[in-house]
mmCIF file of C-alpha atoms in Angstrom:
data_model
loop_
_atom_site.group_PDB
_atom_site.id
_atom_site.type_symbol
_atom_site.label_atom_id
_atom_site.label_comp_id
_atom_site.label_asym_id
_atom_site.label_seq_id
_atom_site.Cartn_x
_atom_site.Cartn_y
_atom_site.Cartn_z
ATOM 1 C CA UNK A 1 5.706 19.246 8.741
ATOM 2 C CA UNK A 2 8.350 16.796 7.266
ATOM 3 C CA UNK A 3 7.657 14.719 4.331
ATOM 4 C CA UNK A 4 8.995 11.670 6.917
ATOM 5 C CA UNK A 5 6.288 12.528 9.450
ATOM 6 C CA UNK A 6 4.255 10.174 7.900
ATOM 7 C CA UNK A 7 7.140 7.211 7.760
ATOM 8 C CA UNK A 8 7.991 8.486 11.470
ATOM 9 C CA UNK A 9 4.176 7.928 12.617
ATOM 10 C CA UNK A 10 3.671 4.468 11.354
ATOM 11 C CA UNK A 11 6.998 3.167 12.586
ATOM 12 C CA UNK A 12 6.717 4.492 15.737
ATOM 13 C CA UNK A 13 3.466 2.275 16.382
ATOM 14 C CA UNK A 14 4.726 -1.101 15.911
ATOM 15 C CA UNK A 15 6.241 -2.469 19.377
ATOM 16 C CA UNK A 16 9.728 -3.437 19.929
ATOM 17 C CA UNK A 17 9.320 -6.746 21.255
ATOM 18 C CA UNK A 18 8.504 -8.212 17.735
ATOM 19 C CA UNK A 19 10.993 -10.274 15.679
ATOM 20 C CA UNK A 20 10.939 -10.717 12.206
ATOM 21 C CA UNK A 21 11.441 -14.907 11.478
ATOM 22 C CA UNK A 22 11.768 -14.996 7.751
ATOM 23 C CA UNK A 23 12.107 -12.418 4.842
ATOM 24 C CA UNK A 24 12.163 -12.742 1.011
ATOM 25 C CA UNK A 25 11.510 -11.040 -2.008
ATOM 26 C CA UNK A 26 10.262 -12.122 -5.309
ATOM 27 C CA UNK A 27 10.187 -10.380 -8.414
ATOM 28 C CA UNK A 28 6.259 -8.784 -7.462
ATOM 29 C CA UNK A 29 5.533 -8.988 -4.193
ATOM 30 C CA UNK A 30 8.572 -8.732 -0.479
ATOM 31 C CA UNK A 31 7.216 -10.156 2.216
ATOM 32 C CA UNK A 32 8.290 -10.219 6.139
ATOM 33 C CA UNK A 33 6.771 -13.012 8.654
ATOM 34 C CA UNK A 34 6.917 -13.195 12.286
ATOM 35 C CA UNK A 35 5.586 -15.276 14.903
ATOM 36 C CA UNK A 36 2.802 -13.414 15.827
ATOM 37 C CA UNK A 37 1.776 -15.044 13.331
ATOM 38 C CA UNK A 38 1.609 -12.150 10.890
ATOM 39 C CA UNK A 39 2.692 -11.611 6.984
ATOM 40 C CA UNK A 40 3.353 -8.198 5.469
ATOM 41 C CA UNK A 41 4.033 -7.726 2.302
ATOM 42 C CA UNK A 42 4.892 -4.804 -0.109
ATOM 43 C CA UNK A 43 5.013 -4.224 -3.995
ATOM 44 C CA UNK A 44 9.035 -5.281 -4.925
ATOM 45 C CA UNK A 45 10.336 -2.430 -6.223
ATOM 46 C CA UNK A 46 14.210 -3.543 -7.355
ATOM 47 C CA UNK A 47 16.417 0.052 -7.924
ATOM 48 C CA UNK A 48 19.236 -0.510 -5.411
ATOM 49 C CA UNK A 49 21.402 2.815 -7.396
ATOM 50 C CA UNK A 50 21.995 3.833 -3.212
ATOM 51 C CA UNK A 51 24.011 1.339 -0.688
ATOM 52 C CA UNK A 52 21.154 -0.489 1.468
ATOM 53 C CA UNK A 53 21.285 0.386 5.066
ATOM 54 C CA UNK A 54 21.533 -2.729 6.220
ATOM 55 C CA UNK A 55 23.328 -6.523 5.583
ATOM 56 C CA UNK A 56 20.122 -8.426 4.124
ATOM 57 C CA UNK A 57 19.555 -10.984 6.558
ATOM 58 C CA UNK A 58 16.972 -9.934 8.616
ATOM 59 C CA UNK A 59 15.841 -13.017 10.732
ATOM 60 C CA UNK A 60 16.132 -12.515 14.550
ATOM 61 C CA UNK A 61 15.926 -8.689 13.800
ATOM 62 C CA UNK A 62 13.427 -6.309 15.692
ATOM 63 C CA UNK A 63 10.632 -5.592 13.208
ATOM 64 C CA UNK A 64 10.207 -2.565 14.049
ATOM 65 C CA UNK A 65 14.242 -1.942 13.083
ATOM 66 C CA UNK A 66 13.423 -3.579 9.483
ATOM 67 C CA UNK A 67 10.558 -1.247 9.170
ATOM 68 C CA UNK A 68 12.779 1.448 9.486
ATOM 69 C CA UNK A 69 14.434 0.729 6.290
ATOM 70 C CA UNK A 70 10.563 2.216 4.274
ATOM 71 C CA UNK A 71 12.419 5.276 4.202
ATOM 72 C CA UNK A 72 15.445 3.641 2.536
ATOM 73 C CA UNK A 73 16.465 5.400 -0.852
ATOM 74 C CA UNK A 74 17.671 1.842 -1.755
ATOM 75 C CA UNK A 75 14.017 0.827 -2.690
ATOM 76 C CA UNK A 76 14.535 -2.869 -2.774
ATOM 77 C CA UNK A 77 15.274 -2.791 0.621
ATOM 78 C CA UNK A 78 12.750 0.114 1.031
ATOM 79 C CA UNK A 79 10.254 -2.956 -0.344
ATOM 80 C CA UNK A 80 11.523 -5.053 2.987
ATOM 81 C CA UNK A 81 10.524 -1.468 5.282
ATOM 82 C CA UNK A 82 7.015 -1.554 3.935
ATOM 83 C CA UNK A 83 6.371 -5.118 4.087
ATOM 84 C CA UNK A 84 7.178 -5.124 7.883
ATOM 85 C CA UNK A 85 5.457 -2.000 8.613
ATOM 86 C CA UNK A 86 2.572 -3.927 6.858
ATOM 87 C CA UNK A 87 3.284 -7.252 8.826
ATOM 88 C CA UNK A 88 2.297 -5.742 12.002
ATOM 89 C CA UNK A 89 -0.639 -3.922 10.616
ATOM 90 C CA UNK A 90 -2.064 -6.440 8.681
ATOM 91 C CA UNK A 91 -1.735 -9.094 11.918
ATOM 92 C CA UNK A 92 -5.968 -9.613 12.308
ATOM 93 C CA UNK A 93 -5.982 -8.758 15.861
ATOM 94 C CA UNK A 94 -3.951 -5.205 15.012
ATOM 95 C CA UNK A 95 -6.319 -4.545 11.728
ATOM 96 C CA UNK A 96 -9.200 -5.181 13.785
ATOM 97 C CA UNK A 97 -8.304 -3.129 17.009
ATOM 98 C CA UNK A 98 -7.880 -0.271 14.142
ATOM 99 C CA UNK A 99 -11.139 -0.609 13.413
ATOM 100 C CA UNK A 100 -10.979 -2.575 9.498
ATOM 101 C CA UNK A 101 -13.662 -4.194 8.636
ATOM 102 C CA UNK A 102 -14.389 -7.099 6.280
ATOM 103 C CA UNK A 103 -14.630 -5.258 2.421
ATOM 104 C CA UNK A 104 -17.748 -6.751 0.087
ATOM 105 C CA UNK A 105 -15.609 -6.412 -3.094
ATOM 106 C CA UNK A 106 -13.379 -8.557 -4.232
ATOM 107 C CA UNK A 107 -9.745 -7.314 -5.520
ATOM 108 C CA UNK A 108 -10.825 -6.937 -9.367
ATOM 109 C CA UNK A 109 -13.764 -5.324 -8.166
ATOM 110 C CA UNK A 110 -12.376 -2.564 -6.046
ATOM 111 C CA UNK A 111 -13.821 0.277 -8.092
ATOM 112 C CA UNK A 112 -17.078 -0.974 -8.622
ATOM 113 C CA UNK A 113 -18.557 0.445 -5.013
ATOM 114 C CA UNK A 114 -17.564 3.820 -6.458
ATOM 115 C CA UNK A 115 -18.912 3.423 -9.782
ATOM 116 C CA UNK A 116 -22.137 5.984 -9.382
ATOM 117 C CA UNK A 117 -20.507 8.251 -7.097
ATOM 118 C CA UNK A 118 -17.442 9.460 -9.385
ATOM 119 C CA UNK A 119 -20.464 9.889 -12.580
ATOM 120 C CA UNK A 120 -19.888 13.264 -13.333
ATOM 121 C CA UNK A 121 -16.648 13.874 -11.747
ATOM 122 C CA UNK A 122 -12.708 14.309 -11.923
ATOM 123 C CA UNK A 123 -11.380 11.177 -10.981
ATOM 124 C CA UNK A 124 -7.296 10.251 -10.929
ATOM 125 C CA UNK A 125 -6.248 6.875 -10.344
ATOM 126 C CA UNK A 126 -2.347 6.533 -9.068
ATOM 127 C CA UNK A 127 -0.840 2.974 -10.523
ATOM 128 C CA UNK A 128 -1.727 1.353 -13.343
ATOM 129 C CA UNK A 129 -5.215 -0.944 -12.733
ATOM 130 C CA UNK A 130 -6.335 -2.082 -15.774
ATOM 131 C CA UNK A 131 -9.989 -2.901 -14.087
ATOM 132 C CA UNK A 132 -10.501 1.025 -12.799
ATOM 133 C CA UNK A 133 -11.087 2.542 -16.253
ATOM 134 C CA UNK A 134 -14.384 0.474 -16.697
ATOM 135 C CA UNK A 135 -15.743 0.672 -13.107
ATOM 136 C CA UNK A 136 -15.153 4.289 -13.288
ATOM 137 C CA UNK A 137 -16.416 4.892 -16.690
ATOM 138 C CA UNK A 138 -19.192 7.493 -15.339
ATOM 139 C CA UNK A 139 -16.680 9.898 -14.530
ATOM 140 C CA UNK A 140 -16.567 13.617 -16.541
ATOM 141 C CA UNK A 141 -13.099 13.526 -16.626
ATOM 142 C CA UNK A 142 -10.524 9.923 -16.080
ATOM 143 C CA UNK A 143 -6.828 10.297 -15.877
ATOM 144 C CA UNK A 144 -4.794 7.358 -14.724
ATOM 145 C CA UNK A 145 -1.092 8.006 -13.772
ATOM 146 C CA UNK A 146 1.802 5.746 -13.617
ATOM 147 C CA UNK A 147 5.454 5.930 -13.301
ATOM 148 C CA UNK A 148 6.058 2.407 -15.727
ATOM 149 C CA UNK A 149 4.175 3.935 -18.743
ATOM 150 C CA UNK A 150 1.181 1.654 -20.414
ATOM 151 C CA UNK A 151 -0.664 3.204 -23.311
ATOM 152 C CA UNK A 152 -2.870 5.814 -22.363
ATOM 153 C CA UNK A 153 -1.120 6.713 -18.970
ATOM 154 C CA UNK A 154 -0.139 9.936 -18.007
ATOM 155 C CA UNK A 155 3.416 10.300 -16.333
ATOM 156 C CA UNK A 156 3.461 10.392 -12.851
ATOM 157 C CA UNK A 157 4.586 13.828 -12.857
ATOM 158 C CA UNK A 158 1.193 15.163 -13.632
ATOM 159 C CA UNK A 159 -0.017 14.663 -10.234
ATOM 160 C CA UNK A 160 0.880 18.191 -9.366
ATOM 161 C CA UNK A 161 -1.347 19.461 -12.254
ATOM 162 C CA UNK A 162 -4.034 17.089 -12.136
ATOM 163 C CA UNK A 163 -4.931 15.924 -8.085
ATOM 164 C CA UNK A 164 -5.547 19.124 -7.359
ATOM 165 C CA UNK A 165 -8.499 19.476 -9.263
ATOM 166 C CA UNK A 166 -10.030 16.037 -9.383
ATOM 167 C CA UNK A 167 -12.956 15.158 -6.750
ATOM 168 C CA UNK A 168 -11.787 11.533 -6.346
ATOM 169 C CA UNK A 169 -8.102 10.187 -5.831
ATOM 170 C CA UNK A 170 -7.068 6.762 -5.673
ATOM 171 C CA UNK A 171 -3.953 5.982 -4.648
ATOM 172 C CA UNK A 172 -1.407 2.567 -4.672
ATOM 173 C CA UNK A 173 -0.369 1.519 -1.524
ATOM 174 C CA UNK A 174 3.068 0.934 -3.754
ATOM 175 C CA UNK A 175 3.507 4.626 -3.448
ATOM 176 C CA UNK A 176 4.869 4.436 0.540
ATOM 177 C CA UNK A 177 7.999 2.721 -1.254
ATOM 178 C CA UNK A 178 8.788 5.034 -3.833
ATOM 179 C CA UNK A 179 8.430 7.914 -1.299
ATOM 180 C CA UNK A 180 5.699 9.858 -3.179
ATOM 181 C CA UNK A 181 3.090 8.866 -0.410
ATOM 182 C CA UNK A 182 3.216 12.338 0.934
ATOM 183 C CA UNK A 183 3.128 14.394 -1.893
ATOM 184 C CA UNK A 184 0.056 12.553 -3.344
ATOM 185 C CA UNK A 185 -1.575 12.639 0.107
ATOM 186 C CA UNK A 186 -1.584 16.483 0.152
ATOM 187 C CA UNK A 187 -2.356 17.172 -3.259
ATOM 188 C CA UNK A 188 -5.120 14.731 -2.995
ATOM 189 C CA UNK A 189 -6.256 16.309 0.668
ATOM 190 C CA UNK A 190 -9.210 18.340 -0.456
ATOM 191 C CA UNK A 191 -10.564 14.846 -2.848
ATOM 192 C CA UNK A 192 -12.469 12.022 -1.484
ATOM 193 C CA UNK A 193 -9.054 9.971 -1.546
ATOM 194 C CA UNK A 194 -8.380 5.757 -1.134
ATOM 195 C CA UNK A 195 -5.399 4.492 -0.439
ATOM 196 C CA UNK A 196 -5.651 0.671 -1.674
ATOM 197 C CA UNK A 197 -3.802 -2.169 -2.666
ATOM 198 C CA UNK A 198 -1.530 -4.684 -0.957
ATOM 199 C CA UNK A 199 0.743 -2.689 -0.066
ATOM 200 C CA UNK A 200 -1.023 -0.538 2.200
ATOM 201 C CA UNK A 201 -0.430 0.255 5.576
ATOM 202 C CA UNK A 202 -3.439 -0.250 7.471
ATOM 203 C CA UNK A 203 -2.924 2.721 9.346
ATOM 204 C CA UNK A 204 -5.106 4.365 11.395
ATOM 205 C CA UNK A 205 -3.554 7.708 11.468
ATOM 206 C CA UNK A 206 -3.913 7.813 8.003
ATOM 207 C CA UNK A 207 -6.990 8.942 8.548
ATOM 208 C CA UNK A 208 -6.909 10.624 11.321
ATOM 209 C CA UNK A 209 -3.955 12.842 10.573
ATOM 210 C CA UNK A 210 -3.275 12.661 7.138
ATOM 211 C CA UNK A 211 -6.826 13.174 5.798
ATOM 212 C CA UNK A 212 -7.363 9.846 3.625
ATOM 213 C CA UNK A 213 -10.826 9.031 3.204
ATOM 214 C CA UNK A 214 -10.776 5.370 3.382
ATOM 215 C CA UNK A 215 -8.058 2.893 3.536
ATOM 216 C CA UNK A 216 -7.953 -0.585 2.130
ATOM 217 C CA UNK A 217 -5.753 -3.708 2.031
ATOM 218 C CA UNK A 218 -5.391 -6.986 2.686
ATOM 219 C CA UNK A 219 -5.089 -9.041 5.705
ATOM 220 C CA UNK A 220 -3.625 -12.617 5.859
ATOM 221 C CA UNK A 221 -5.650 -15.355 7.032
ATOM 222 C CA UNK A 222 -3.095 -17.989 6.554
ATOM 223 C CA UNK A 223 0.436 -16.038 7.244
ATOM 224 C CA UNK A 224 2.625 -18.443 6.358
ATOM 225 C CA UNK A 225 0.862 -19.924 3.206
ATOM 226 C CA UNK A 226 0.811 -16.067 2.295
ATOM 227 C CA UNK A 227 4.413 -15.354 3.103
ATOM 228 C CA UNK A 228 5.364 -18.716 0.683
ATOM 229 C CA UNK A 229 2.986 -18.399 -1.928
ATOM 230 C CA UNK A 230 4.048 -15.069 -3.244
ATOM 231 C CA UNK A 231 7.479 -16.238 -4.397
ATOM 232 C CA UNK A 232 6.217 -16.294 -8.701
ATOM 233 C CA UNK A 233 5.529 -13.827 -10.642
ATOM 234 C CA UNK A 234 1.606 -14.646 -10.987
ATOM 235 C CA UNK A 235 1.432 -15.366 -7.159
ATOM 236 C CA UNK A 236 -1.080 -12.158 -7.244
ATOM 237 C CA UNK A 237 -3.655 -14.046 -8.649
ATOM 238 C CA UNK A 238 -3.902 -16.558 -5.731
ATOM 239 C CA UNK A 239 -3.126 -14.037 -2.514
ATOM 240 C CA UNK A 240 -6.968 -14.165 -1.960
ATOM 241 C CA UNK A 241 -6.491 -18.002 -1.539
ATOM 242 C CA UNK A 242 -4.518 -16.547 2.015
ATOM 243 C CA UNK A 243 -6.383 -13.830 2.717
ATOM 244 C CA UNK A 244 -9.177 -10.926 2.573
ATOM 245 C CA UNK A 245 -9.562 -7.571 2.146
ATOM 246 C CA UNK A 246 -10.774 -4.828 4.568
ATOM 247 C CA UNK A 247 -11.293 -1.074 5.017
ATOM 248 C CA UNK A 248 -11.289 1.831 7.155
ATOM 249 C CA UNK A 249 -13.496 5.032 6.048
ATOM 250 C CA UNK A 250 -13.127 8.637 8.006
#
């Protein structure tokens, strides 16, 4: 199996009949609208050290061509491949078709619903959420791992030494840009593992063929006010004004 299996998959779900209306990226959060109406969005990640794939106007393009570009090396336009693949997942009739239903917690509460099952356990978190290390407090053994270094964080590189052994996994949906998705998903296989955030494709097949536990985002509401309210740098703080979360569990 090829590490792009898992790009392949998702692409290959999204129809070709959809057209992408407006695109933009801030400096957090790249976003992709259509129609439909849907909004997609991914975390903006801004390395462009490879040549893009493709001349950055994508308005009147196929989405499903734009999504193409999540397995770009460039990852700012990688950041415009993830946030269509996510703009025809997170449409509300496609989330719910896949089965996502409505989440009880809140974004900064996330964690919490795990709180009493991790007590005792080996728990990794993948991305830097400054709310996890007190939800998950109960846990035996806590390591959180981030590529952007805060105090306290173990390099990203650790996963191969630490997911292996941990009984819980959590897991940004900002890693399907950066192309570590894979790799965390099968060290992470034999966990209870959650792929969460924004950025997350809400993907069936993740759990059916990839072995993720549960999988949670967010789905707009109000497309459009989502697609031009996430233009600042704090516009993270209001996407719940636009939107809601849901989940999928194996």
């Amino acid at each position: 199996m090829s590490a792009w299996d898992l790009y392949d998959d998702l692409i290959d779900a999204i129809p070709r009949d959809i057209m992408v209306s407006r695109a933009a990226q801030g400096p957090r959060w790249t976003r992709v609208y259509t129609e439909s109406p849907s909004c997609g969005m991914a975390m903006t990640m801004s390395a462009t050290s490879r040549p893009a794939q493709m001349r950055a106007e994508y308005s009147g393009v196929p989405l499903r061509a734009i999504a193409q570009l999540a397995k770009s090396w460039n990852f700012s336009e990688a950041s415009f491949g993830m946030a269509a693949l996510n703009s025809y997942y997170a449409t509300p009739s496609v989330a719910d078709e896949h089965g996502f239903a409505l989440a009880d917690a809140p974004w900064p509460q996330i964690f919490d619903p795990f709180r009493n099952a991790v007590a005792g356990k080996k728990v990794a978190v993948i991305g830097h959420f400054p709310f996890a290390p007190k939800a998950l407090n109960q846990a035996a053994d806590f390591y959180m791992l981030e590529r952007s270094l805060n105090e306290g964080d173990y390099p990203d590189s650790a996963a191969e030494y630490i997911l292996p052994e941990c009984d819980y996994v959590f897991i940004t949906g900002s890693a399907f840009v950066n192309k570590t998705a894979p790799r965390l998903l099968e060290l992470s296989r034999e966990s209870f593992n959650v792929v969460l955030g924004p950025s997350t494709p809400l993907a069936p097949v993740l759990v059916e063929d990839y072995g993720v536990s549960q999988v949670t985002g967010m789905v707009p509401t109000s497309p459009l006010a989502m697609f031009e309210g996430l233009s600042g740098t704090d516009a993270g703080t209001t996407m719940f004004d636009w939107g809601h979360r849901v989940e999928l569990s194996a």
